[in-house]
mmCIF file of C-alpha atoms and ligand atoms in Angstrom:
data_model
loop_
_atom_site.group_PDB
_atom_site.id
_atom_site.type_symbol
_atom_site.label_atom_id
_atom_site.label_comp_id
_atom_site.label_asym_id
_atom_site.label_seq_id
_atom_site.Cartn_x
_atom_site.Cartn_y
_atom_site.Cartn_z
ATOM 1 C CA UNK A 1 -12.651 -45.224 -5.087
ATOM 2 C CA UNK A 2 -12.862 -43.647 -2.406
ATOM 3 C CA UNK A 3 -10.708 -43.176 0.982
ATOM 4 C CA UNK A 4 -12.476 -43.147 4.921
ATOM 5 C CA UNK A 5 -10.447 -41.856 7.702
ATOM 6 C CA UNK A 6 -11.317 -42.066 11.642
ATOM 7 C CA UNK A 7 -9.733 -40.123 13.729
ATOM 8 C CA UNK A 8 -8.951 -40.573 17.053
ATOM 9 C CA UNK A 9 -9.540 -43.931 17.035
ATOM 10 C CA UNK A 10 -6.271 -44.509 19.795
ATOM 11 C CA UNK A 11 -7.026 -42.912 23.378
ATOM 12 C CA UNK A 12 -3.648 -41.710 23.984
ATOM 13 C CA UNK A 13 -3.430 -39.980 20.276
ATOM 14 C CA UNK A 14 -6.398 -38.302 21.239
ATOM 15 C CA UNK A 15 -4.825 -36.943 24.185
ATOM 16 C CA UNK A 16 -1.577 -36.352 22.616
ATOM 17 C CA UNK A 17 -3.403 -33.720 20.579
ATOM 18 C CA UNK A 18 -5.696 -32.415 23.607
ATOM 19 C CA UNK A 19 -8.551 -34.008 22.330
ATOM 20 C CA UNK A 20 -11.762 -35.639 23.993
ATOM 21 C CA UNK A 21 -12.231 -39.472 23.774
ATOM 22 C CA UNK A 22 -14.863 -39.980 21.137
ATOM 23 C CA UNK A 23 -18.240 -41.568 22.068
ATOM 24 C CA UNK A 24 -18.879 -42.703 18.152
ATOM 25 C CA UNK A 25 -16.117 -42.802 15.385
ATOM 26 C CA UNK A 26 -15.349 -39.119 13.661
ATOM 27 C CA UNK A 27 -14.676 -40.008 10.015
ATOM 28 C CA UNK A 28 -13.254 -37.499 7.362
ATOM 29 C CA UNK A 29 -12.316 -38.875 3.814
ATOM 30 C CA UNK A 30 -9.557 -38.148 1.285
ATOM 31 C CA UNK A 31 -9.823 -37.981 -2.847
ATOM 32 C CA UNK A 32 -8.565 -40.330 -4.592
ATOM 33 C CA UNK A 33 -5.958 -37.763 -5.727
ATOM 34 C CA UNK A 34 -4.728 -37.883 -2.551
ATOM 35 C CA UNK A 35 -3.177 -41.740 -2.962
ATOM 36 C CA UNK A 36 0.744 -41.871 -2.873
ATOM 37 C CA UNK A 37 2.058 -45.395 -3.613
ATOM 38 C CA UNK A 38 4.962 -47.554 -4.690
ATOM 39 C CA UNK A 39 7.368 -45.982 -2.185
ATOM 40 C CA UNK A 40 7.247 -42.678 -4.376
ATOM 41 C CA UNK A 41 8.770 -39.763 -2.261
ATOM 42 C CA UNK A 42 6.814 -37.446 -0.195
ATOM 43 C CA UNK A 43 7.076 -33.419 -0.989
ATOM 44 C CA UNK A 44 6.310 -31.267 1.729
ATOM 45 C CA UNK A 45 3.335 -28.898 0.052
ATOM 46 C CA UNK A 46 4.312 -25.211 0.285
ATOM 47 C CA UNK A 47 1.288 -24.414 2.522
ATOM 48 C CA UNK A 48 2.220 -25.998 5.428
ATOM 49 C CA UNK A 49 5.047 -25.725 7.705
ATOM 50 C CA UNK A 50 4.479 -28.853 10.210
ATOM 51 C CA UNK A 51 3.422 -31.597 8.368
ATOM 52 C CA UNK A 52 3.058 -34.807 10.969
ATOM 53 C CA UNK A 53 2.984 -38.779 10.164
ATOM 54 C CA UNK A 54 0.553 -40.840 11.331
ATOM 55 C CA UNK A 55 0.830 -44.097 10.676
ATOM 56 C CA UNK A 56 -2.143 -46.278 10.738
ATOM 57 C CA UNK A 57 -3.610 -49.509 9.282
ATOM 58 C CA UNK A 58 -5.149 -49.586 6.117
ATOM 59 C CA UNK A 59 -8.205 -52.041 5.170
ATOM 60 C CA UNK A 60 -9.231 -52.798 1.448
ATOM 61 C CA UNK A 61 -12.862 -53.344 0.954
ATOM 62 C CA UNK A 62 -13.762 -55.560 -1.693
ATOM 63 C CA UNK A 63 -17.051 -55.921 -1.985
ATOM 64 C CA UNK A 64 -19.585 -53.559 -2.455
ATOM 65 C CA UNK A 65 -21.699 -53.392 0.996
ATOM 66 C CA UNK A 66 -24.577 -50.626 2.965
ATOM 67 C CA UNK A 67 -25.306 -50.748 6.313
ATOM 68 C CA UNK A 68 -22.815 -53.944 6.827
ATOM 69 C CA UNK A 69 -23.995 -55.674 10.470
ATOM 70 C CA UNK A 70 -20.406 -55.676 12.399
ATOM 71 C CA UNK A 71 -20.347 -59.569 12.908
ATOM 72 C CA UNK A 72 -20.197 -59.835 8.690
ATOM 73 C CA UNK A 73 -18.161 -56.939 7.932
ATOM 74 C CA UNK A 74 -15.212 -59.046 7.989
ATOM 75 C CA UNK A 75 -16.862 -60.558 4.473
ATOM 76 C CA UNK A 76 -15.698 -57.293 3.090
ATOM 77 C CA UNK A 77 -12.575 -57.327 3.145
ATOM 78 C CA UNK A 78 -9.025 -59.582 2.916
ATOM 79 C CA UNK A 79 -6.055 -57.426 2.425
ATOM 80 C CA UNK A 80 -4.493 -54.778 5.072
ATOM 81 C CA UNK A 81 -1.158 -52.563 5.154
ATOM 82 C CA UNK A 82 -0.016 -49.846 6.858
ATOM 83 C CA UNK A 83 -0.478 -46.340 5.385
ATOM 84 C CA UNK A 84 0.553 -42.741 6.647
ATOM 85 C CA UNK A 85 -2.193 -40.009 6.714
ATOM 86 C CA UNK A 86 -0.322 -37.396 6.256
ATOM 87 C CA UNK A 87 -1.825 -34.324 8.247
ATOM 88 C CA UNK A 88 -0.727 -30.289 7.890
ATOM 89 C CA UNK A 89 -1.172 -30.089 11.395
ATOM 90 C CA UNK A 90 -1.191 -25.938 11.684
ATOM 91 C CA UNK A 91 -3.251 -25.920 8.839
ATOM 92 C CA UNK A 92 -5.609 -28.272 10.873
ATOM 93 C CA UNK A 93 -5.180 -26.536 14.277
ATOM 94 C CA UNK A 94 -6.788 -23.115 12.168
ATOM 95 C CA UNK A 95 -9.886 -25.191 10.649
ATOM 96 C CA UNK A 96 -10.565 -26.569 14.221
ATOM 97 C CA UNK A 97 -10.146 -23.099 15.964
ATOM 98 C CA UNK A 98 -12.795 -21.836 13.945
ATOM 99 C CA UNK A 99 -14.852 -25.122 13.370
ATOM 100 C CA UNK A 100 -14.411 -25.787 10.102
ATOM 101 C CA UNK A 101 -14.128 -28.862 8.366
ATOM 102 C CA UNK A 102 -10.701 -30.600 7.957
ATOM 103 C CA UNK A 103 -10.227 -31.270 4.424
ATOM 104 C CA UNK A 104 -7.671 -28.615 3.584
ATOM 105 C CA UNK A 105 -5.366 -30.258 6.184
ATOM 106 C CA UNK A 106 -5.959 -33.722 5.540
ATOM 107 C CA UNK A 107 -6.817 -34.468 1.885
ATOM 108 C CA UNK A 108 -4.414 -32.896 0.201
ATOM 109 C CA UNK A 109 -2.178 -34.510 -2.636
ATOM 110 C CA UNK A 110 -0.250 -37.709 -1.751
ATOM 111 C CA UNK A 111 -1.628 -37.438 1.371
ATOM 112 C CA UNK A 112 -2.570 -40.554 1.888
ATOM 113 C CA UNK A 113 0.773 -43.125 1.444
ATOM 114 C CA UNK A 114 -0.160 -46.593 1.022
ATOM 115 C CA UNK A 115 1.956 -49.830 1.826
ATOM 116 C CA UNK A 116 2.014 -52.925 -0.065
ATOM 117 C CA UNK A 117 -1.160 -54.786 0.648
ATOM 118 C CA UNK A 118 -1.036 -58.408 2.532
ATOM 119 C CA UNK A 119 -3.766 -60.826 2.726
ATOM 120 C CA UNK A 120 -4.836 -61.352 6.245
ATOM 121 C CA UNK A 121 -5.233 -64.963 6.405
ATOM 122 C CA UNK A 122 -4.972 -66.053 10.500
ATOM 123 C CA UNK A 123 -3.735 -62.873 11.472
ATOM 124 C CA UNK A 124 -6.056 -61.787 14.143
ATOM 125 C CA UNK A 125 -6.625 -58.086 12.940
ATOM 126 C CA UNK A 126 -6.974 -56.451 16.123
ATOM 127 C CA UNK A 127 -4.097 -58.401 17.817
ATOM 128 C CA UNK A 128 -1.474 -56.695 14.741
ATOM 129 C CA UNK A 129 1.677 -54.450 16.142
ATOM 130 C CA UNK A 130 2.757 -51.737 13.915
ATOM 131 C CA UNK A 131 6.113 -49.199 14.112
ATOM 132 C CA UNK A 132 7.132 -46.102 12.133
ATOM 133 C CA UNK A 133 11.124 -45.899 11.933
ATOM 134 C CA UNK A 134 11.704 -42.787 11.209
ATOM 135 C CA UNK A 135 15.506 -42.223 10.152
ATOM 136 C CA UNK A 136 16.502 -45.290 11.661
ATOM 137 C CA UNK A 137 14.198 -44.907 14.898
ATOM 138 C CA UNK A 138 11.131 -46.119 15.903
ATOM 139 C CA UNK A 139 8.867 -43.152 16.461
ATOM 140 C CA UNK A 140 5.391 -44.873 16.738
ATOM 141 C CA UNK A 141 4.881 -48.019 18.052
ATOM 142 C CA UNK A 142 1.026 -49.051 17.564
ATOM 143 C CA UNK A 143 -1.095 -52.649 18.670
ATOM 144 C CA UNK A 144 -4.596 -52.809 16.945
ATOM 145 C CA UNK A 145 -5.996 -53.747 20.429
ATOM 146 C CA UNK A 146 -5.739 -50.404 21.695
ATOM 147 C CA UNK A 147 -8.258 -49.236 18.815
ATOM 148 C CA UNK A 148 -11.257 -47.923 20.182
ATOM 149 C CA UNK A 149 -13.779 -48.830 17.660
ATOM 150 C CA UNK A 150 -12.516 -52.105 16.224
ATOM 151 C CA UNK A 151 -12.611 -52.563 11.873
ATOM 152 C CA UNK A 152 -15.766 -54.389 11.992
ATOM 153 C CA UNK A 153 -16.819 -51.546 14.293
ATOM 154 C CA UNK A 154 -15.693 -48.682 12.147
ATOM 155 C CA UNK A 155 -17.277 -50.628 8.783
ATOM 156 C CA UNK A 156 -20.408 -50.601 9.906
ATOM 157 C CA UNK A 157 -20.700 -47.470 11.415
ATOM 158 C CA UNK A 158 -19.112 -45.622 8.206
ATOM 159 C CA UNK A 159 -21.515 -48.302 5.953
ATOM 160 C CA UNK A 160 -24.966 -46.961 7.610
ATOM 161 C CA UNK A 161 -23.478 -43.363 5.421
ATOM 162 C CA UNK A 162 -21.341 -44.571 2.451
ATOM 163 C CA UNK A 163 -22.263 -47.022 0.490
ATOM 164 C CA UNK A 164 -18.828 -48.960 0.660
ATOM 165 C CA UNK A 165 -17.472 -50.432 -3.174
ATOM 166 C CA UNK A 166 -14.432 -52.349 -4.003
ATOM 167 C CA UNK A 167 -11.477 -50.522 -3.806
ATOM 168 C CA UNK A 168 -12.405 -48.686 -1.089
ATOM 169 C CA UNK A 169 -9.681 -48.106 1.606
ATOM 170 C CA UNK A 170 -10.187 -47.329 5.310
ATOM 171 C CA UNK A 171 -7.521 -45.636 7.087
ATOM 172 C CA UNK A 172 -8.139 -46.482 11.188
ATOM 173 C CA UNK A 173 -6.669 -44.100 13.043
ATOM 174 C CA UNK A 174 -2.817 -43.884 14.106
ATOM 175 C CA UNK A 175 -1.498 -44.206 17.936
ATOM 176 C CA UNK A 176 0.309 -41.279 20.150
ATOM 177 C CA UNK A 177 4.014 -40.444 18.706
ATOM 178 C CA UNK A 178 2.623 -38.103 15.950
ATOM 179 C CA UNK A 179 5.606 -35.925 14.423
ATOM 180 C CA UNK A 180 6.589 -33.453 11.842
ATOM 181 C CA UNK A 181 8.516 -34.329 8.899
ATOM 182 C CA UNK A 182 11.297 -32.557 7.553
ATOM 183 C CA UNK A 183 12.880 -32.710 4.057
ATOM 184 C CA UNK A 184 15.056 -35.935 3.542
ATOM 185 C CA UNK A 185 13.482 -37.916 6.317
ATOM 186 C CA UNK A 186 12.859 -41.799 5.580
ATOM 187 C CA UNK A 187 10.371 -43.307 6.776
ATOM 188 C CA UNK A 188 9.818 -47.260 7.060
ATOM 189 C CA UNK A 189 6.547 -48.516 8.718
ATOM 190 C CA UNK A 190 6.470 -52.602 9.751
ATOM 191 C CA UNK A 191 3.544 -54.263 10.386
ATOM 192 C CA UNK A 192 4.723 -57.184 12.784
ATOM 193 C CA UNK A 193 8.078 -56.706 12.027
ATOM 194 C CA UNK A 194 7.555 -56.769 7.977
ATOM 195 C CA UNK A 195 8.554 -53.737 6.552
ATOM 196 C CA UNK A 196 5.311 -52.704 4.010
ATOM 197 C CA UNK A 197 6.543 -49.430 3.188
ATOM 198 C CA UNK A 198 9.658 -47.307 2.455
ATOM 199 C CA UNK A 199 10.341 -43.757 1.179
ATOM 200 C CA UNK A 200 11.471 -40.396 1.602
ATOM 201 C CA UNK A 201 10.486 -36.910 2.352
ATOM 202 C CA UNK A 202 11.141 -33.970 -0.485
HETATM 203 ZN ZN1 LIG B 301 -5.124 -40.178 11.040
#
């Protein structure tokens, strides 16, 4: 399997960071190596020293698709949760000084934490709010209106490239309220109000 990322997919992330607004989706990917699940703990890798949350929804394809139209991409998939890309964010801030790509930063081990997947059923899935409590406060508060390319968008943009397969997970982009995490942090993300993940920093 295989994991697709868009970034700056929220306007005032993008800003947050002193980026540009985006006039088509920019999409990096993760190894599958880089999974973290079951609420196993995070450890902070020893080549960074400001590793930030972002917390973002996470979309399971599952069925194989190419070049997916936008008004059927929402064939491909039925389960969502919330997820945290983690980022190295100096490490990041170097590759983009000098243009190079992101991976290093990005697609590390465990650096892609995974919730406990929900089926979608009548949820509309760009009417969703999100949070990130971090130690007991809410640090990122996120509403999947406020996405700038939609799922069914980012599907069939990232389709036209990658063939998509089952298993597949796309990670959508996280709103402003990025942060570094320190050791023994816990951090609980809620997807309207229900809390799909739960663990700690190492
Ligand atoms: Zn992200």
């Amino acid at each position: 399997m295989k994991i697709l990322c868009i970034g700056r997919n929220y306007g005032l992330h993008a800003k947050e960071l002193g980026n540009e607004i985006p006039d088509k989706p920019v999409i990096f990917s993760k190894p599958d190596t880089a999974l973290l699940r079951n609420n196993e703990a995070f450890y902070i890798p020893s080549f960074s020293n400001d590793v930030h949350y972002e917390t973002e929804l996470v979309v399971r394809i599952e069925k194989m698709g190419k070049s997916i139209e936008p008004q059927f991409a929402h064939k491909y998939y039925s389960h969502i949760t919330l997820g945290v890309d983690f980022t190295a964010r100096d490490v990041q801030n170097e590759l983009k000084s000098k243009g190079l790509p992101w991976e290093l930063a990005k697609a590390f081990d465990n650096s892609a934490v995974v919730g406990e997947f929900i089926p979608i059923e009548n949820r509309p899935i760009q009417d969703l709010h999100f949070t990130l409590v971090k130690n007991g406060q809410v640090v990122q508060t996120g509403h999947t209106s406020d996405m700038l390319f939609k799922v069914d968008e980012i599907i069939a943009f990232v389709s036209k490239y990658f063939t998509l397969k089952t298993g597949d997970l796309i990670f959508t982009g996280t709103p402003a309220g990025v942060g570094k995490v320190d050791i023994g942090d816990q951090l609980v993300g809620k997807l309207e109000g229900r809390e799909l993940f739960n663990f700690e920093i190492k």
